[in-house]
mmCIF file of C-alpha atoms in Angstrom:
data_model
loop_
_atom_site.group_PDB
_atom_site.id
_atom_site.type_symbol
_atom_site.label_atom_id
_atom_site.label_comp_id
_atom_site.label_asym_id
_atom_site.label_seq_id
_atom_site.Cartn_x
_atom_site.Cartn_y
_atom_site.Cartn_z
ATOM 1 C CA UNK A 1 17.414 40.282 53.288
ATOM 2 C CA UNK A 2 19.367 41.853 55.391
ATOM 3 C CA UNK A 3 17.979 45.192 57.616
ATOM 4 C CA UNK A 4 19.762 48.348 57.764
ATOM 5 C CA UNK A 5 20.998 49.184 60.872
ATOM 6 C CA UNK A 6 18.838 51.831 62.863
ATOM 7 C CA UNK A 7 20.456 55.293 63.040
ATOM 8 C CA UNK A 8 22.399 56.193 66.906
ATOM 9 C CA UNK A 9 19.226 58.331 67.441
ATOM 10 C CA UNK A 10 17.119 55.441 67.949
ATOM 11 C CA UNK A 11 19.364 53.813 70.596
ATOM 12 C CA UNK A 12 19.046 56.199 73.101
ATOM 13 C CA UNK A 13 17.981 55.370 76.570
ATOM 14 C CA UNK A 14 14.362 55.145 77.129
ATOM 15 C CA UNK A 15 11.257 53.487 79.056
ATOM 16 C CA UNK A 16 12.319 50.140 80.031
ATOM 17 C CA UNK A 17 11.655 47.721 77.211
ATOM 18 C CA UNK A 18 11.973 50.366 74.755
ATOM 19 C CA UNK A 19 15.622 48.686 73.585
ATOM 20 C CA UNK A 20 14.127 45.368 73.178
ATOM 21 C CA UNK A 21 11.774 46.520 70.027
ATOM 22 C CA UNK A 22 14.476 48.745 68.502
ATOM 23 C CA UNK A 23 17.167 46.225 68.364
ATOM 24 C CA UNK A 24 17.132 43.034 65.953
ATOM 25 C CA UNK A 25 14.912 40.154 67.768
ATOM 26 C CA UNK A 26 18.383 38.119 68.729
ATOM 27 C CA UNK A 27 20.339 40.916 70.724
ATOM 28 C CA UNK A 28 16.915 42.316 72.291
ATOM 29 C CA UNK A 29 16.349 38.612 73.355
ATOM 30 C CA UNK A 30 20.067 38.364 74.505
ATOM 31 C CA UNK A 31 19.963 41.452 76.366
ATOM 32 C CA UNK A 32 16.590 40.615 78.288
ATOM 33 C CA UNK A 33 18.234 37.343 79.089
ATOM 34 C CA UNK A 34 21.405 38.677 80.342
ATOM 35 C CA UNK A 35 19.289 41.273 82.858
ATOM 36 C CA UNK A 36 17.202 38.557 84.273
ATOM 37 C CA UNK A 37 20.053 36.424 85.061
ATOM 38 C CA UNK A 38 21.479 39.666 86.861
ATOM 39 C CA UNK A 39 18.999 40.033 89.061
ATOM 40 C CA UNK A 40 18.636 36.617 89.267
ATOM 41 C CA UNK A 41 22.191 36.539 90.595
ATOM 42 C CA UNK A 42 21.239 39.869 92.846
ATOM 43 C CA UNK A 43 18.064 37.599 94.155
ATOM 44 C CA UNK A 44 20.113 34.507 94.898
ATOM 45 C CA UNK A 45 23.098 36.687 96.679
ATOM 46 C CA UNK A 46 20.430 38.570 98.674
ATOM 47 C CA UNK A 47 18.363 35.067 99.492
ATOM 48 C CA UNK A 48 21.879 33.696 100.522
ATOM 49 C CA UNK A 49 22.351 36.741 102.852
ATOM 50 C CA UNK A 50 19.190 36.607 104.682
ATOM 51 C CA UNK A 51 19.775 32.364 105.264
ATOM 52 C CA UNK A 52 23.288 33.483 106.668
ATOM 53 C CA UNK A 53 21.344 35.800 108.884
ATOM 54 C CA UNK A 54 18.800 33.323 110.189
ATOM 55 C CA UNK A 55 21.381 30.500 111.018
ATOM 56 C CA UNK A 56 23.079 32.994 113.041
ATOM 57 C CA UNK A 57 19.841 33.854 114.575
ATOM 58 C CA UNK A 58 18.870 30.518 115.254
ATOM 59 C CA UNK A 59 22.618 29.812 116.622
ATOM 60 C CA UNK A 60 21.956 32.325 119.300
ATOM 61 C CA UNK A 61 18.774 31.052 120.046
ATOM 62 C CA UNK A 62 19.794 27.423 120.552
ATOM 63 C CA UNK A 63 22.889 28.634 122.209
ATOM 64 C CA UNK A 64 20.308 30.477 124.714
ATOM 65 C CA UNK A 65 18.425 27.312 125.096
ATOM 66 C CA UNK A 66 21.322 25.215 126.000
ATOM 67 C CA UNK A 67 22.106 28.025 128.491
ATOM 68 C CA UNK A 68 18.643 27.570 129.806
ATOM 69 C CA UNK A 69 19.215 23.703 130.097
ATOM 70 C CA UNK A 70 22.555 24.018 131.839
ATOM 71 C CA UNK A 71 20.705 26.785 134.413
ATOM 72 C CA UNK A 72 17.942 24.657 135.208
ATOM 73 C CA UNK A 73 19.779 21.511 135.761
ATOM 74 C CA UNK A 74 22.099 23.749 138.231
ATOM 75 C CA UNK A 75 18.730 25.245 139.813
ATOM 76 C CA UNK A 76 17.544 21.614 140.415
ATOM 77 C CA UNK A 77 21.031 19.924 141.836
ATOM 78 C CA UNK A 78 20.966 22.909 144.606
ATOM 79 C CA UNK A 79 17.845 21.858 145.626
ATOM 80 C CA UNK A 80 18.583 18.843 146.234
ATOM 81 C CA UNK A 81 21.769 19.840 147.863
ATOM 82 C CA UNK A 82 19.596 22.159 150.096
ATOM 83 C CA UNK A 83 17.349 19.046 150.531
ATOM 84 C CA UNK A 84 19.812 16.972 151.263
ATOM 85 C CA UNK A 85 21.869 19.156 153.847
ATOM 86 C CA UNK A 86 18.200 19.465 155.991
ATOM 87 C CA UNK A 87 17.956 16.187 155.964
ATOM 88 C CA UNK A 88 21.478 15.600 157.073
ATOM 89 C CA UNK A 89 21.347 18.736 160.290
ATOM 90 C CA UNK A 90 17.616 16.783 160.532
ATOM 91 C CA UNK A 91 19.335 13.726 161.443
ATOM 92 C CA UNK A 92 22.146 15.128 163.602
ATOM 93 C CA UNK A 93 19.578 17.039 165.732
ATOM 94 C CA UNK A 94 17.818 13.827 166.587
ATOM 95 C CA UNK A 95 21.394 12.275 167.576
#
């Protein structure tokens, strides 16, 4: 038996849900489904975002390291330039 179709009046907008228990069980169902996969979709693009972000921060980060790598090993072949040269004006003072 089929169900007469509920008058325009009773498809206005409403509380959240309200839709749902006015349409037919199948379209209520279909239109729940369809919202939850769009913010499913908003979710995923928004998760997605915030990875993009953190690579980029991490990026910097190990770019900074390497930085700090690259100054150090400069820091310690000057000293041992610098240790080297005393040694060498050490050695032509005692000539």
């Amino acid at each position: 038996m089929l169900l007469p179709s509920p008058p325009p009046a009773f498809l206005a907008p409403g509380p959240p849900g309200l839709l749902e228990v006015l349409l037919p069980e199948p379209q209520g169902k279909h239109r729940r489904a369809n919202q939850l996969h769009m913010q499913w979709e908003a979710e995923l693009a928004q998760a997605e975002e915030l990875l993009e972000q953190q690579l980029e921060l991490y990026q910097a980060l190990l770019d900074g390291q390497e930085g700090a790598w690259e100054a150090q090993a400069l820091v310690l072949k000057i000293q041992k330039l610098k240790e080297q040269m005393r040694r060498h004006r050490e050695s032509l003072g005692d000539a």
